[in-house]
Amino acid sequence: MILLKAAAAFLGGVLLAGVVAAPAAAGPELDRRALRETLDEVPKGGMYGIYSAVSAGRQQWRGAAGFADPFAGRPMRPGMHHRVGSITKSFTATAVLQLVDRGRLELDAPVERYLPGLLPDARITVRMLLNHTSHLGDYDEALIAKPEDLETMRTRSYTKRELIGLGLGRGSTGVPGQTPGVYSNTNYIVLALLITEVTGQEAEDVITRNVIRRSGLGDTFFPRTPYLPRPHANAYTSFGGYWDPPRDFTVFDMSWASTAGAIVATMPDLNRFYRALLGGKLVSAQALAQMKQTVPVQPGAGIPDTMAYGLGIYAVDLPCGGRVWGHDGGVIGMATVSLTTEDLQRQASTGVNLTWHPGTEDSAAAEGVHLLTALCGTPPAAAKSTVKLPRADAPMPSAGGAAQ
């Protein structure tokens, strides 16, 4: 789902290769040849397959490389349905900010006001849930400790209160409001209960009606079965090399991800969503400004790296100049990145179908080159620097079993 605590799609995350002191391209022109060439490099590094959707102004480009099912020889195709993991958090946060706009919720009100007795610390506010400064434990860490846990999760349905209970059982990672925050999927399950409390409706239904449909997305939804609709890639993981070859987890009950990471979408739909959100079509200007107020957040307790996290979105400064907003997502067998420039002129979304697998560092670097080509409008020259794309994912689990 979600940026699992151990779900890095690639070792160390995607690297954006730096353009040598080069400004962003003047004007939204797509270098289609460069996009094709850089995308083709990704599977050469060990990744099974990748699809990509890029926009520059009114120009659109879609591409795919590698295999949707390498064992059957089925190729990747643009526009396939994909589990987008923690990108779901941007959708959930948008629904919460819409309720703030309507006066139904207050960002700095304690969660205790709306859900008395649910959380162990009455100081935790709605904002702290959204920007991961609540310091609630992450239920992922309780669910996934060894490879066999994935097989248990595959066919089991979880309730939201069950997931929250697992998270609370992990204890706290700090004092509410303290920075850096610590990324926790539990926050976004509590937000689902908040949405239901103030609307009287299931959070997934509210998000579908007020966010997905308002964004005009025809291929984005919360799944109601463990099956992906066609066309789709298969989803593989080796759990850090435990399974050789990697195991197919395409069929999976996604109740464990819920409003923190269960959404299925296509790459073009992700671009449409972030363009609508960041273009001010889904929330007020005041709410969007709140979403863009960032704090440092660690991907997990004890991990020194931080990301500039807002309310359901994060920011990355590009080496070619300018800032992009978006999110990434990782679930069992699928990982996603979606980024949009501050001026809305450039967007890029990519999805891959192999996670937690050693030896894919070259694929991670190649994906970074492709993303930078899309977002900066020029192919990277011989890189003199790199920018590590923030991932809420923590390190890959070891082949020995327990997540690191």
Coordinates of C-alpha atoms in Angstrom, one line a residue:
M1 CA 0.0 0.0 0.0
I2 CA 1.5 2.5 1.2
L3 CA 4.7 3.3 1.6
L4 CA 5.3 0.3 3.6
K5 CA 7.8 0.5 6.3
A6 CA 9.9 -2.0 4.4
A7 CA 8.5 -1.5 1.0
A8 CA 11.1 0.2 -1.1
A9 CA 10.5 -0.5 -4.7
F10 CA 14.2 -0.2 -5.3
L11 CA 17.2 -0.3 -3.0
G12 CA 17.7 3.1 -1.6
G13 CA 14.9 4.7 -3.5
V14 CA 14.9 6.4 -6.9
L15 CA 17.8 8.7 -7.7
L16 CA 17.2 11.8 -9.8
A17 CA 20.4 12.4 -11.7
G18 CA 21.5 16.0 -11.7
V19 CA 21.6 18.1 -14.8
V20 CA 24.9 19.9 -14.7
A21 CA 24.1 23.5 -13.7
A22 CA 21.3 23.5 -16.3
P23 CA 18.1 25.5 -16.0
A24 CA 14.8 23.9 -16.7
A25 CA 13.8 24.0 -20.3
A26 CA 12.1 27.2 -21.4
G27 CA 8.7 26.1 -22.5
P28 CA 6.8 22.8 -22.2
E29 CA 8.3 20.8 -25.0
L30 CA 8.5 17.0 -24.8
D31 CA 11.6 15.2 -26.0
R32 CA 9.8 12.1 -27.0
R33 CA 12.9 10.3 -28.2
A34 CA 14.7 10.9 -24.9
L35 CA 11.7 9.8 -22.9
R36 CA 11.6 6.5 -24.9
E37 CA 15.3 5.9 -24.6
T38 CA 15.5 6.6 -20.9
L39 CA 12.4 4.4 -20.2
D40 CA 13.9 1.5 -22.1
E41 CA 16.9 1.6 -19.8
V42 CA 14.9 0.8 -16.7
P43 CA 14.3 -3.0 -17.3
K44 CA 17.9 -3.4 -18.2
G45 CA 18.8 -2.9 -14.5
G46 CA 16.7 -5.9 -13.2
M47 CA 13.3 -4.4 -13.0
Y48 CA 10.6 -6.5 -14.7
G49 CA 8.6 -3.7 -16.2
I50 CA 7.6 0.0 -16.1
Y51 CA 5.0 2.3 -17.5
S52 CA 5.1 6.0 -17.6
A53 CA 2.8 9.0 -18.4
V54 CA 4.3 12.4 -19.0
S55 CA 2.7 15.8 -19.7
A56 CA 4.1 19.1 -20.7
G57 CA 1.5 21.8 -21.1
R58 CA -1.0 20.2 -23.5
Q59 CA 1.4 17.7 -24.8
Q60 CA 1.1 14.1 -23.6
W61 CA 3.4 11.1 -23.8
R62 CA 2.9 7.5 -22.6
G63 CA 5.3 4.6 -22.7
A64 CA 6.0 1.2 -21.3
A65 CA 9.0 -1.1 -21.3
G66 CA 9.8 -4.6 -20.1
F67 CA 7.3 -7.2 -19.0
A68 CA 3.9 -7.2 -17.2
D69 CA 4.5 -11.0 -16.8
P70 CA 8.1 -12.0 -17.5
F71 CA 7.4 -15.7 -17.1
A72 CA 4.7 -15.6 -19.8
G73 CA 6.5 -13.1 -21.9
R74 CA 3.6 -10.6 -21.7
P75 CA 4.8 -7.1 -22.3
M76 CA 4.0 -4.0 -20.3
R77 CA 1.5 -1.6 -22.0
P78 CA 0.8 2.1 -21.2
G79 CA -2.5 2.7 -19.3
M80 CA -2.5 -0.6 -17.3
H81 CA -4.3 -0.6 -13.9
H82 CA -1.8 -0.4 -11.0
R83 CA -2.0 -0.4 -7.2
V84 CA -0.6 3.0 -6.4
G85 CA 0.0 2.5 -2.6
S86 CA 0.6 5.6 -0.5
I87 CA -0.4 7.9 -3.3
T88 CA -3.8 7.1 -1.8
K89 CA -2.8 9.4 1.1
S90 CA -3.1 12.4 -1.2
F91 CA -6.7 11.5 -2.1
T92 CA -7.6 11.0 1.6
A93 CA -5.9 14.2 2.6
T94 CA -7.9 16.1 -0.1
A95 CA -11.2 14.7 1.3
V96 CA -10.2 15.9 4.8
L97 CA -9.3 19.4 3.5
Q98 CA -12.6 19.6 1.7
L99 CA -14.3 19.0 5.1
V100 CA -12.1 21.7 6.6
D101 CA -13.2 24.0 3.8
R102 CA -16.9 23.2 4.7
G103 CA -16.3 23.9 8.4
R104 CA -16.9 20.2 9.3
L105 CA -13.4 19.7 10.7
E106 CA -10.7 21.9 12.1
L107 CA -7.0 21.2 11.3
D108 CA -5.7 22.1 14.7
A109 CA -8.5 20.5 16.7
P110 CA -7.7 17.5 18.8
V111 CA -8.9 14.2 17.3
E112 CA -10.4 13.6 20.8
R113 CA -13.1 16.1 19.9
Y114 CA -14.4 13.9 17.1
L115 CA -13.4 10.4 18.2
P116 CA -13.3 10.5 22.0
G117 CA -11.2 7.7 23.5
L118 CA -9.8 6.4 20.3
L119 CA -6.2 7.6 20.7
P120 CA -4.0 7.4 23.8
D121 CA -2.9 11.0 23.7
A122 CA -5.5 13.8 23.6
R123 CA -2.9 16.3 22.2
I124 CA -2.9 14.7 18.8
T125 CA -4.6 16.9 16.2
V126 CA -6.1 16.4 12.8
R127 CA -3.0 18.2 11.3
M128 CA -0.7 15.9 13.1
L129 CA -2.3 12.9 11.5
L130 CA -2.0 14.5 8.0
N131 CA 1.7 15.4 8.3
H132 CA 2.8 12.4 10.4
T133 CA 3.8 14.3 13.5
S134 CA 1.3 12.4 15.7
H135 CA 4.0 9.8 16.4
L136 CA 1.5 7.0 16.3
G137 CA 3.1 3.6 15.7
D138 CA 2.8 2.1 12.2
Y139 CA 0.6 -1.0 11.9
D140 CA 2.7 -2.2 8.9
E141 CA 5.4 -3.2 11.4
A142 CA 2.9 -5.4 13.2
L143 CA 1.6 -7.0 10.0
I144 CA 4.9 -7.7 8.2
A145 CA 7.7 -9.3 10.1
K146 CA 8.5 -12.3 8.0
P147 CA 7.9 -13.5 4.4
E148 CA 5.1 -15.8 5.3
D149 CA 3.1 -12.9 6.7
L150 CA 2.4 -11.8 3.1
E151 CA 0.6 -15.1 2.4
T152 CA -1.5 -14.6 5.5
M153 CA -2.4 -11.0 4.4
R154 CA -3.1 -12.0 0.9
T155 CA -6.5 -13.6 1.8
R156 CA -7.4 -11.9 5.0
S157 CA -9.7 -8.9 5.4
Y158 CA -8.9 -6.3 8.1
T159 CA -11.2 -3.7 9.6
K160 CA -10.0 -0.1 10.1
R161 CA -10.3 -0.3 13.9
E162 CA -8.2 -3.5 13.8
L163 CA -5.5 -1.8 11.9
I164 CA -5.5 1.2 14.3
G165 CA -5.3 -1.2 17.2
L166 CA -2.2 -2.8 15.6
G167 CA -0.6 0.6 15.2
L168 CA -1.3 1.7 18.7
G169 CA 0.1 -1.6 19.9
R170 CA 3.5 -0.5 18.5
G171 CA 3.7 2.4 20.9
S172 CA 4.6 6.0 20.1
T173 CA 7.7 7.3 18.3
G174 CA 7.7 10.7 20.1
V175 CA 5.7 13.5 21.5
P176 CA 2.7 14.7 19.5
G177 CA 3.7 17.6 17.3
Q178 CA 7.4 16.9 17.6
T179 CA 9.6 17.2 14.5
P180 CA 10.9 15.4 12.7
G181 CA 7.7 13.4 12.4
V182 CA 7.8 9.7 11.7
Y183 CA 5.8 8.3 8.8
S184 CA 2.9 6.1 9.9
N185 CA 0.1 4.5 7.9
T186 CA -2.0 4.4 11.0
N187 CA -2.5 8.2 10.7
Y188 CA -4.5 7.7 7.5
I189 CA -6.7 5.0 8.9
V190 CA -7.7 7.3 11.8
L191 CA -8.4 10.0 9.2
A192 CA -10.9 7.5 7.6
L193 CA -12.8 7.2 10.8
L194 CA -12.8 11.0 11.1
I195 CA -14.3 11.3 7.6
T196 CA -17.0 8.8 8.5
E197 CA -17.7 10.4 11.9
V198 CA -18.5 13.9 10.4
T199 CA -20.2 12.7 7.2
G200 CA -22.0 9.5 8.3
Q201 CA -20.6 7.7 5.2
E202 CA -17.7 5.3 4.5
A203 CA -14.5 7.2 3.8
E204 CA -13.9 5.4 0.6
D205 CA -17.4 6.5 -0.7
V206 CA -16.7 10.1 0.3
I207 CA -13.3 10.1 -1.4
T208 CA -14.7 8.4 -4.5
R209 CA -17.5 11.0 -4.9
N210 CA -15.7 14.2 -3.9
V211 CA -12.2 13.6 -5.0
I212 CA -12.0 10.9 -7.7
R213 CA -15.1 11.8 -9.6
R214 CA -14.5 15.6 -9.2
S215 CA -11.1 15.1 -10.8
G216 CA -12.7 13.3 -13.8
L217 CA -10.8 10.1 -13.3
G218 CA -12.2 7.1 -15.1
D219 CA -9.7 4.5 -14.2
T220 CA -9.2 5.2 -10.4
F221 CA -11.1 3.4 -7.6
F222 CA -10.9 1.6 -4.3
P223 CA -10.9 -2.1 -5.0
R224 CA -13.7 -4.3 -3.7
T225 CA -12.1 -7.6 -4.6
P226 CA -8.5 -9.0 -4.5
Y227 CA -8.4 -8.9 -8.3
L228 CA -7.1 -6.2 -10.6
P229 CA -9.1 -5.4 -13.6
R230 CA -7.7 -5.9 -17.1
P231 CA -5.4 -4.7 -18.4
H232 CA -2.9 -5.0 -15.6
A233 CA 0.7 -6.1 -14.9
N234 CA 1.4 -8.9 -12.4
A235 CA 2.9 -7.9 -9.1
Y236 CA 6.1 -9.6 -7.8
T237 CA 8.3 -9.5 -4.8
S238 CA 11.2 -11.6 -3.5
F239 CA 11.2 -10.2 0.0
G240 CA 14.8 -9.2 -0.1
G241 CA 15.8 -12.4 -2.0
Y242 CA 13.8 -14.8 0.1
W243 CA 11.8 -16.1 -2.9
D244 CA 13.8 -17.0 -6.0
P245 CA 12.3 -16.4 -8.4
P246 CA 10.2 -13.6 -7.0
R247 CA 6.7 -14.6 -6.1
D248 CA 3.5 -13.4 -7.8
F249 CA 1.2 -11.4 -5.4
T250 CA -1.1 -10.0 -8.1
V251 CA -4.2 -11.4 -6.3
F252 CA -4.3 -9.6 -2.9
D253 CA -6.9 -8.4 -0.4
M254 CA -6.1 -4.7 -0.1
S255 CA -8.2 -4.1 3.1
W256 CA -4.9 -3.9 5.0
A257 CA -4.1 -0.7 3.0
S258 CA -7.5 1.0 3.0
T259 CA -7.4 4.8 2.9
A260 CA -3.6 4.7 3.5
G261 CA -2.8 2.9 0.3
A262 CA -5.5 0.8 -1.5
I263 CA -6.3 2.9 -4.5
V264 CA -6.0 1.4 -8.0
A265 CA -5.3 3.9 -10.9
T266 CA -3.5 4.4 -14.1
M267 CA -0.5 6.7 -14.6
P268 CA -2.5 9.2 -16.8
D269 CA -5.2 9.4 -14.1
L270 CA -2.5 10.2 -11.5
N271 CA -1.4 13.1 -13.6
R272 CA -4.9 14.4 -13.9
F273 CA -5.5 14.1 -10.2
Y274 CA -2.5 16.1 -9.1
R275 CA -3.1 18.7 -11.8
A276 CA -6.6 19.2 -10.4
L277 CA -5.5 19.2 -6.8
L278 CA -2.5 21.5 -7.2
G279 CA -4.4 23.7 -9.7
G280 CA -6.9 24.5 -7.0
K281 CA -9.9 22.7 -8.4
L282 CA -10.5 20.4 -5.4
V283 CA -9.8 22.5 -2.4
S284 CA -9.7 26.2 -1.6
A285 CA -6.6 28.3 -2.0
Q286 CA -6.3 28.5 1.7
A287 CA -6.5 24.7 2.1
L288 CA -4.0 24.2 -0.6
A289 CA -1.6 26.5 1.1
Q290 CA -2.0 24.5 4.3
M291 CA -1.3 21.3 2.3
K292 CA 2.0 22.8 1.1
Q293 CA 3.2 23.7 4.6
T294 CA 5.9 21.1 5.1
V295 CA 7.7 19.6 8.1
P296 CA 10.6 17.2 8.1
V297 CA 9.4 13.6 8.3
Q298 CA 11.4 10.4 8.7
P299 CA 10.4 7.3 6.6
G300 CA 10.6 5.3 9.9
A301 CA 11.7 5.6 13.4
G302 CA 15.5 5.9 13.6
I303 CA 16.0 6.5 9.9
P304 CA 18.0 9.7 9.6
D305 CA 16.8 10.8 6.2
T306 CA 13.8 13.2 6.1
M307 CA 11.4 14.4 3.5
A308 CA 9.6 17.7 3.3
Y309 CA 6.1 16.5 4.0
G310 CA 3.0 18.6 3.9
L311 CA -0.6 17.4 4.3
G312 CA -0.7 14.3 2.2
I313 CA 1.9 15.5 -0.3
Y314 CA 5.6 16.1 -0.3
A315 CA 8.0 18.5 -2.0
V316 CA 11.2 17.8 -3.9
D317 CA 13.6 20.5 -5.3
L318 CA 14.9 19.6 -8.7
P319 CA 18.6 20.0 -9.6
C320 CA 17.5 21.8 -12.8
G321 CA 15.6 24.4 -10.8
G322 CA 12.1 24.5 -9.4
R323 CA 10.1 22.3 -7.1
V324 CA 7.8 19.4 -7.7
W325 CA 4.9 18.1 -5.5
G326 CA 3.4 14.7 -5.3
H327 CA 3.8 11.4 -3.5
D328 CA 5.1 7.9 -4.1
G329 CA 3.6 4.5 -3.1
G330 CA 4.7 1.0 -2.5
V331 CA 2.7 -2.1 -1.9
I332 CA 3.5 -5.8 -2.3
G333 CA 4.8 -6.1 -5.8
M334 CA 4.0 -2.6 -7.1
A335 CA 5.5 0.8 -6.7
T336 CA 4.6 4.2 -8.0
V337 CA 5.9 7.8 -8.2
S338 CA 3.8 10.8 -9.3
L339 CA 5.3 14.4 -9.4
T340 CA 4.0 17.7 -10.7
T341 CA 6.0 21.0 -11.1
E342 CA 5.0 24.0 -9.1
D343 CA 3.8 25.8 -12.2
L344 CA 1.8 22.7 -13.3
Q345 CA 3.6 22.7 -16.7
R346 CA 5.2 19.3 -16.3
Q347 CA 4.0 16.0 -14.8
A348 CA 5.4 12.5 -14.6
S349 CA 4.0 9.3 -13.2
T350 CA 5.7 5.9 -13.3
G351 CA 4.8 2.5 -12.0
V352 CA 6.8 -0.7 -11.7
N353 CA 5.9 -4.3 -10.9
L354 CA 8.8 -5.7 -8.8
T355 CA 9.5 -4.7 -5.2
W356 CA 11.8 -5.7 -2.3
H357 CA 14.2 -7.3 -4.7
P358 CA 18.0 -7.0 -4.5
G359 CA 20.1 -6.0 -7.5
T360 CA 17.7 -3.4 -9.0
E361 CA 19.9 -0.4 -8.1
D362 CA 20.6 0.3 -11.8
S363 CA 16.8 0.3 -12.5
A364 CA 16.3 2.8 -9.7
A365 CA 18.9 5.1 -11.2
A366 CA 17.5 4.7 -14.7
E367 CA 14.0 5.5 -13.5
G368 CA 15.4 8.7 -11.9
V369 CA 17.0 9.7 -15.2
H370 CA 13.6 9.1 -16.9
L371 CA 11.8 11.2 -14.3
L372 CA 14.3 14.0 -14.6
T373 CA 14.0 14.0 -18.4
A374 CA 10.3 14.3 -18.0
L375 CA 10.3 17.0 -15.3
C376 CA 13.2 19.2 -16.5
G377 CA 12.5 18.9 -20.2
T378 CA 16.0 17.8 -21.2
P379 CA 17.9 14.6 -20.9
P380 CA 20.4 14.6 -18.1
A381 CA 24.0 15.2 -19.1
A382 CA 26.8 13.3 -17.4
A383 CA 25.6 13.7 -13.9
K384 CA 27.7 15.7 -11.5
S385 CA 25.2 15.3 -8.7
T386 CA 22.2 13.3 -7.7
V387 CA 19.0 14.1 -5.8
K388 CA 17.5 11.2 -3.8
L389 CA 13.7 11.2 -4.3
P390 CA 12.0 11.0 -0.9
R391 CA 10.4 7.7 -0.2
A392 CA 8.3 6.9 2.8
D393 CA 9.5 3.4 2.3
A394 CA 12.1 2.2 4.8
P395 CA 14.9 -0.3 3.8
M396 CA 14.1 -3.5 2.0
P397 CA 13.6 -6.5 4.3
S398 CA 16.4 -9.0 4.6
A399 CA 16.2 -12.4 3.0
G400 CA 16.5 -13.8 6.5
G401 CA 12.9 -12.9 7.2
A402 CA 12.4 -9.9 9.6
A403 CA 12.1 -6.4 8.2
Q404 CA 15.2 -4.3 8.9

